[in-house]
PDB file of C-alpha atoms in Angstrom:
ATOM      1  CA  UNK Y   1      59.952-355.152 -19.701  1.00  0.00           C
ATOM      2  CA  UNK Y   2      58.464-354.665 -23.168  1.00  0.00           C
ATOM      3  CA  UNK Y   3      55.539-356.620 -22.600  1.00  0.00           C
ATOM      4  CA  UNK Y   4      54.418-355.045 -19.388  1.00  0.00           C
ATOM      5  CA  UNK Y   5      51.404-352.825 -19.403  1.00  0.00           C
ATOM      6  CA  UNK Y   6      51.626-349.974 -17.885  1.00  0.00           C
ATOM      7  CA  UNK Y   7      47.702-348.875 -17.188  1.00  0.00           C
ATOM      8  CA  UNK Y   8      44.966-347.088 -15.020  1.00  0.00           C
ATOM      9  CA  UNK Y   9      43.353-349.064 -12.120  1.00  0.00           C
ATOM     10  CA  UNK Y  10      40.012-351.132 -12.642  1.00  0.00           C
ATOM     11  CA  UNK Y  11      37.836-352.364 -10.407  1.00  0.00           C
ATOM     12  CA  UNK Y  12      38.270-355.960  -9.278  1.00  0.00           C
ATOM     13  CA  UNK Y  13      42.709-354.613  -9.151  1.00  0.00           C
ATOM     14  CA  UNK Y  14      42.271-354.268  -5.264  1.00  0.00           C
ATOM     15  CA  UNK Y  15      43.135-357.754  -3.983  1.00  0.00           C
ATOM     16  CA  UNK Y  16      46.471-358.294  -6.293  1.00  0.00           C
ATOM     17  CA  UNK Y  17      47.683-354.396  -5.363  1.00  0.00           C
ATOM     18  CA  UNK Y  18      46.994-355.352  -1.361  1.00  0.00           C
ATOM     19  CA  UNK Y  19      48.698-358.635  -1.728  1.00  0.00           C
ATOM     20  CA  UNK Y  20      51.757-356.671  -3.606  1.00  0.00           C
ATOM     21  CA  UNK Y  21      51.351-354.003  -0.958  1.00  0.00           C
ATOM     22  CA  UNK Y  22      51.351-356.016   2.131  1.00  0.00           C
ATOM     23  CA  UNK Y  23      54.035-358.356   0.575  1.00  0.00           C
ATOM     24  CA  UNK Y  24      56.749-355.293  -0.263  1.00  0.00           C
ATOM     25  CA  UNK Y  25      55.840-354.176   3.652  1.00  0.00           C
ATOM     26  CA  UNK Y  26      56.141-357.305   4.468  1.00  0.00           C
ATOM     27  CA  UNK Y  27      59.637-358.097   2.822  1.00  0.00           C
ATOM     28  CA  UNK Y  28      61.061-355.046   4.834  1.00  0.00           C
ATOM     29  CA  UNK Y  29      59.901-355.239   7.798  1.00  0.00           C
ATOM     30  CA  UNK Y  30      57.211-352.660   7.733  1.00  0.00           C
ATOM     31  CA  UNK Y  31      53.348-352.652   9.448  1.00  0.00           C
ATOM     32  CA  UNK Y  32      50.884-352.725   7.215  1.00  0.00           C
ATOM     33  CA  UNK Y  33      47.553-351.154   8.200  1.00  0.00           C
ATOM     34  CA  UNK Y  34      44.481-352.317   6.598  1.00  0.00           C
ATOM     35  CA  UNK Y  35      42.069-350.199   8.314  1.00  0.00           C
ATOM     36  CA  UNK Y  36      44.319-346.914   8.237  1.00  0.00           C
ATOM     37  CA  UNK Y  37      47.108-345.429   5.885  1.00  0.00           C
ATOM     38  CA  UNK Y  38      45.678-348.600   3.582  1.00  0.00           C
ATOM     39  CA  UNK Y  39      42.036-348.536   3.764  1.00  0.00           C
ATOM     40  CA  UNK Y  40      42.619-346.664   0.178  1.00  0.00           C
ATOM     41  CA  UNK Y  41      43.217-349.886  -1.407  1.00  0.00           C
ATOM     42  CA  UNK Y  42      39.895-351.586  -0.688  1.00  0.00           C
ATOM     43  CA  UNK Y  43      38.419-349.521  -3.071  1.00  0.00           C
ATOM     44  CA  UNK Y  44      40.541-347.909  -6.069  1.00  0.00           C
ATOM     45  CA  UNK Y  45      37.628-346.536  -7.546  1.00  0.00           C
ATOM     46  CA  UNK Y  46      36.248-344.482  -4.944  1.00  0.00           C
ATOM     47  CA  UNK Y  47      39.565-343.376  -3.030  1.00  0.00           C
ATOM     48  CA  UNK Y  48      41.491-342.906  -6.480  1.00  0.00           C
ATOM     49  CA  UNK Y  49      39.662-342.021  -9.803  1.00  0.00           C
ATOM     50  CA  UNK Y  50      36.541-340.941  -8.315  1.00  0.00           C
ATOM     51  CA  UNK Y  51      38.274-338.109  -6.293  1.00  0.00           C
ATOM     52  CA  UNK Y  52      40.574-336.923  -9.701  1.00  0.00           C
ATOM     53  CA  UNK Y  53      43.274-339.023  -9.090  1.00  0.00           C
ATOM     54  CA  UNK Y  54      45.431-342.054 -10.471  1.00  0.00           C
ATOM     55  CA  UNK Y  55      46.304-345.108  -9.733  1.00  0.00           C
ATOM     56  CA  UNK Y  56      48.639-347.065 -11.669  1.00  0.00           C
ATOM     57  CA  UNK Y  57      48.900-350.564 -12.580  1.00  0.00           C
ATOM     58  CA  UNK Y  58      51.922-352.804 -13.914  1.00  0.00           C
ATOM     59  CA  UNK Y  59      50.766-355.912 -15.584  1.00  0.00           C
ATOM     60  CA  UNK Y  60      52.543-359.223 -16.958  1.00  0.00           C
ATOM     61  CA  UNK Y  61      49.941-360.804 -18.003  1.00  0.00           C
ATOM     62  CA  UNK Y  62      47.076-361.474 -16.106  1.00  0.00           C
ATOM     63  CA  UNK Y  63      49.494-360.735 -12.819  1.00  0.00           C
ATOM     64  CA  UNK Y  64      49.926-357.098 -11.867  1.00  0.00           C
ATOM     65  CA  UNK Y  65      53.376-356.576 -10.934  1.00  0.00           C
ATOM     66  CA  UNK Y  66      53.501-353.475  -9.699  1.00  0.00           C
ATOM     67  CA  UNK Y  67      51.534-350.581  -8.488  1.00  0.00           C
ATOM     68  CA  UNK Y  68      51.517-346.520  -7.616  1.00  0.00           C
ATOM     69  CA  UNK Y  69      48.985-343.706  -6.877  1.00  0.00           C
ATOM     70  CA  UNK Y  70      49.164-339.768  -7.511  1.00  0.00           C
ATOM     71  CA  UNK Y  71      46.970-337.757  -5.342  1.00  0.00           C
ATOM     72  CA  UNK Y  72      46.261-334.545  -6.066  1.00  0.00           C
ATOM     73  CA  UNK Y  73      46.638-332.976  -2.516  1.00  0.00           C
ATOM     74  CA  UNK Y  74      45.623-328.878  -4.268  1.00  0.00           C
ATOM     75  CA  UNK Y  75      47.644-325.731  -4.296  1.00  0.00           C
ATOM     76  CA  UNK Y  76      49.790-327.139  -6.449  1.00  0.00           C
ATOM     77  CA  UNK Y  77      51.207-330.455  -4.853  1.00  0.00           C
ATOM     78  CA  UNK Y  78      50.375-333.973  -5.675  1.00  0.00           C
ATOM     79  CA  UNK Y  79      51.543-337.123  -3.809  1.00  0.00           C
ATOM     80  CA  UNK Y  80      52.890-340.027  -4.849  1.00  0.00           C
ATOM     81  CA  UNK Y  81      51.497-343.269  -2.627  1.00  0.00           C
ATOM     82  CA  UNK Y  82      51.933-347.347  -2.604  1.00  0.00           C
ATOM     83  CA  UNK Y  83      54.333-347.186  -5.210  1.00  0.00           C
ATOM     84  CA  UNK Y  84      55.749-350.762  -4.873  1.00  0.00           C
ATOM     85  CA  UNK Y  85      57.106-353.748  -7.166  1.00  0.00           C
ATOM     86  CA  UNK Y  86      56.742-357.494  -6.706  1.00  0.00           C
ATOM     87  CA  UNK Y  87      60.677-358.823  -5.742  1.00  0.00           C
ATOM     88  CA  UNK Y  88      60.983-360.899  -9.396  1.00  0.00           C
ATOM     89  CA  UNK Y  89      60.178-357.397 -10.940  1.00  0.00           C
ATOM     90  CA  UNK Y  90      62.771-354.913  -9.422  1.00  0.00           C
ATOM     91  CA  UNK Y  91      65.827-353.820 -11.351  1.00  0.00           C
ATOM     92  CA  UNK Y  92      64.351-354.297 -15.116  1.00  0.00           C
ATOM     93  CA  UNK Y  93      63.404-350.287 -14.850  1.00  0.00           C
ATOM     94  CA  UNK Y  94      59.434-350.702 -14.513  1.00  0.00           C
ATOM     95  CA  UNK Y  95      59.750-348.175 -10.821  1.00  0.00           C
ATOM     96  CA  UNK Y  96      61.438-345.748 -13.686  1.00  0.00           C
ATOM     97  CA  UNK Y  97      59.077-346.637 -16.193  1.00  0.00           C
ATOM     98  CA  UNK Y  98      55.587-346.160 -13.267  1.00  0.00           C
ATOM     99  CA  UNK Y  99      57.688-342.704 -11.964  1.00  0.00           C
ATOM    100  CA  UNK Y 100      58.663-341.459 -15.103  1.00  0.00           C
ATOM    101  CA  UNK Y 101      54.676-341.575 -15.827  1.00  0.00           C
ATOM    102  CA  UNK Y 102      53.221-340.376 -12.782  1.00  0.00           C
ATOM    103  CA  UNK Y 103      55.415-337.301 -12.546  1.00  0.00           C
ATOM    104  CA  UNK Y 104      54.815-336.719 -16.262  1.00  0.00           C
ATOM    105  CA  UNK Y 105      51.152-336.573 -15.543  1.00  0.00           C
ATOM    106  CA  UNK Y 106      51.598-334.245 -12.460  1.00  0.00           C
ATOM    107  CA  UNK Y 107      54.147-332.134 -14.853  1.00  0.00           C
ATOM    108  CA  UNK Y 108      50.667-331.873 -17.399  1.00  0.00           C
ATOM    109  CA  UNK Y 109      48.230-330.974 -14.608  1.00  0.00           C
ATOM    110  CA  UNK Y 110      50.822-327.804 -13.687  1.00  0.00           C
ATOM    111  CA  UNK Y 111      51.623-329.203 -10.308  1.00  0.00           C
ATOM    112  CA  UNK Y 112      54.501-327.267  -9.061  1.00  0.00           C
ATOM    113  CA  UNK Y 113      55.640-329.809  -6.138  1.00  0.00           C
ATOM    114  CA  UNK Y 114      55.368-333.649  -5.648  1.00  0.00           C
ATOM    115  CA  UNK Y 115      55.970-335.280  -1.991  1.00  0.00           C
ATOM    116  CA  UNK Y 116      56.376-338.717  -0.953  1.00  0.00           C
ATOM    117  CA  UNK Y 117      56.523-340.519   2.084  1.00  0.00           C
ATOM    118  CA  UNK Y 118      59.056-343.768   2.341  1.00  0.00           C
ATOM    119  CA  UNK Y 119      60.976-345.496   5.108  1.00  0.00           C
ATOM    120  CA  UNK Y 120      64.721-345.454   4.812  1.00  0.00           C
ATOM    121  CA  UNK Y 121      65.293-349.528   4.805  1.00  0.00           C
ATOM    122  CA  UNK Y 122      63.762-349.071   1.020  1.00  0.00           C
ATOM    123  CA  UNK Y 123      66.945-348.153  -0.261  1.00  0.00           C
ATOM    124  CA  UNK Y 124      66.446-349.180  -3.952  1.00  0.00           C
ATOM    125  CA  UNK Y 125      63.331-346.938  -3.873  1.00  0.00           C
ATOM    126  CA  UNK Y 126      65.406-344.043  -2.711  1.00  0.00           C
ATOM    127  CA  UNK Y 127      67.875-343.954  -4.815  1.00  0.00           C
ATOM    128  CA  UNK Y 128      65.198-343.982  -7.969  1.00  0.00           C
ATOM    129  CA  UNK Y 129      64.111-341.080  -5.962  1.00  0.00           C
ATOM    130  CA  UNK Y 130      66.898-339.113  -6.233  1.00  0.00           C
ATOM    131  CA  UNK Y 131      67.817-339.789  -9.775  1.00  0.00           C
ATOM    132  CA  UNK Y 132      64.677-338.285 -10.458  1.00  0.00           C
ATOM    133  CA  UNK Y 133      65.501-335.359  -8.717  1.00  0.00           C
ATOM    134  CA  UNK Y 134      63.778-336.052  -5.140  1.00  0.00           C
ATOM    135  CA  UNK Y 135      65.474-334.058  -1.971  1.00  0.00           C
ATOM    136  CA  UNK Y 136      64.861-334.834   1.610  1.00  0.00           C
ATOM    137  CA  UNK Y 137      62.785-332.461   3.398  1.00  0.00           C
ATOM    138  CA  UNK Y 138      61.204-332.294   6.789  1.00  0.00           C
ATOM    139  CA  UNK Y 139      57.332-332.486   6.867  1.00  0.00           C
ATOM    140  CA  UNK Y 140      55.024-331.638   9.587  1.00  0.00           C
ATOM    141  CA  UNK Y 141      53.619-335.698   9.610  1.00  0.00           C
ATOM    142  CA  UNK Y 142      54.681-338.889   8.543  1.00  0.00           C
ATOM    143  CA  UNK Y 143      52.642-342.077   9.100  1.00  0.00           C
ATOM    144  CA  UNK Y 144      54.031-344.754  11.161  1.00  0.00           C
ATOM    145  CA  UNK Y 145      56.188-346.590   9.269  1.00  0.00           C
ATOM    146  CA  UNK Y 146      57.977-344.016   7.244  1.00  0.00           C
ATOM    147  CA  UNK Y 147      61.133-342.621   8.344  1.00  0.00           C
ATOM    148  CA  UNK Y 148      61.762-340.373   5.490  1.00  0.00           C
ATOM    149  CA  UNK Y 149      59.621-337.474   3.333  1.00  0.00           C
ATOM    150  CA  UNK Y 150      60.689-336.399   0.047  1.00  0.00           C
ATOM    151  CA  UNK Y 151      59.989-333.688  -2.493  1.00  0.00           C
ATOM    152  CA  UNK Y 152      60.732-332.780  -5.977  1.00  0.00           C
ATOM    153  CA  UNK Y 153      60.032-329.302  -7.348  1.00  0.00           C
ATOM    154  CA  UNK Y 154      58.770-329.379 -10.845  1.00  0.00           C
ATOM    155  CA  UNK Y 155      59.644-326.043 -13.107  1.00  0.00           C
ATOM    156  CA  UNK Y 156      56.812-324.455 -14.473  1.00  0.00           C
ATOM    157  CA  UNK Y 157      56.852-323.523 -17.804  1.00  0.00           C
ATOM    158  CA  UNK Y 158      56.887-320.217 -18.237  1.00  0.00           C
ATOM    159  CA  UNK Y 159      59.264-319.857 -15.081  1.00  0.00           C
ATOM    160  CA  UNK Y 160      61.810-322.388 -17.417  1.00  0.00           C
ATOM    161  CA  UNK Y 161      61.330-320.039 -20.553  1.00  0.00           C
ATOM    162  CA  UNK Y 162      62.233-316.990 -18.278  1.00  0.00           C
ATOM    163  CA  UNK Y 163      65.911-319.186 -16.805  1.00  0.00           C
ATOM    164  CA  UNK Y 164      66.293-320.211 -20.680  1.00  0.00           C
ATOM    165  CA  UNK Y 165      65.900-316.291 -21.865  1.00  0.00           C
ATOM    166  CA  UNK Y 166      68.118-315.101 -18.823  1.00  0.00           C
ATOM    167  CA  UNK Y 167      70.909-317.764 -20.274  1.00  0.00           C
ATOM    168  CA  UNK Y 168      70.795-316.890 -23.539  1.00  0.00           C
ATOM    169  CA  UNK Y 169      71.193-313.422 -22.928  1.00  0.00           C
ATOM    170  CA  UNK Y 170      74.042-314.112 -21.003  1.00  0.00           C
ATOM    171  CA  UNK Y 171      75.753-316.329 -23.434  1.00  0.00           C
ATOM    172  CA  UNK Y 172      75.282-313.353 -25.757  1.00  0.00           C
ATOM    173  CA  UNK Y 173      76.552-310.696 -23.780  1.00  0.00           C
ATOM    174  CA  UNK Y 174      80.222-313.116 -22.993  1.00  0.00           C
ATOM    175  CA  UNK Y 175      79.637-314.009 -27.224  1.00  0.00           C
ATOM    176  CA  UNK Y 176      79.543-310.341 -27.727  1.00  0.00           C
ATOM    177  CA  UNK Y 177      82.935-309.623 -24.900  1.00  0.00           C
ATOM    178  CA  UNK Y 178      84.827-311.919 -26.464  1.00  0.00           C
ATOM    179  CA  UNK Y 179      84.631-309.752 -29.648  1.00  0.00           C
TER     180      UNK Y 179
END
């Protein structure tokens, strides 16, 4: 786990993230589509860090691993896409370690609301979801082979310092009853 970057996209990453892609798809029974909802992995440059945005990288090695992309979608939402792991690298905490990052970065940009869009057979994926603080909501599309959309409302920080002032008053005012 240690010695696993954790880095930005290059050029010449797009045939190892398609082949981790279409494999994870693949594994659960799930269409992938090269000339659609993929076509941004031909070119991770142009589709990804070109337009603002990130795409992640998990490395062992020369081999990436592992693989996930924030896209700033404006007004205060980003979206979290292809986030998949080779099958030898599940369950050593490197989809914690890749979503811990990418909703740290959208936390820094002052993005008030991430989405994703997943398919309920990746159950593993879900439940890192929701540890994270993910809900279920209902969006107005969903590609093809997702079943499921999910959301997770990041705090602002001034809105945080105004629910930590309201608290402390509060635990001063009982402080100050009990008296």
């Amino acid at each position: 786990y240690q010695k696993i970057l954790l880095r930005k996209a290059v050029s010449g990453d797009e045939p190892q993230v398609k082949a981790i892609v279409f494999k994870a798809l693949q594994e659960f029974n799930l269409q992938a589509d090269p000339e659609g909802i993929d076509a941004d992995l031909n070119d991770l440059q142009a589709n990804y860090s070109a337009k603002g945005h990130s795409f992640y990288i998990l490395e062992d090695g020369e081999k990436i691993v592992g693989c996930g992309g924030l896209v700033n979608l404006g007004g205060g939402r980003m979206e979290i896409r292809k986030m998949y792991l080779l099958n030898s690298h599940r369950g050593l905490g490197l989809g914690k370690r890749l979503l811990q990052t990418m909703v740290q970065e959208a936390s820094n940009l002052q993005c008030e609301e991430i989405v994703l869009d997943t398919a309920s057979v990746l159950v593993q994926a879900i439940k890192l979801y929701r540890s994270f603080g993910f809900v279920e909501f209902k969006p107005e599309h969903l590609p093809a082979r997702c079943d499921l959309a999910m959301k997770l409302v990041l705090k602002r920080s001034e809105e945080h310092t105004s629910e930590l002032q309201s608290l402390a008053y509060l635990v001063c005012r009982l402080l100050l009853e009990k008296k």
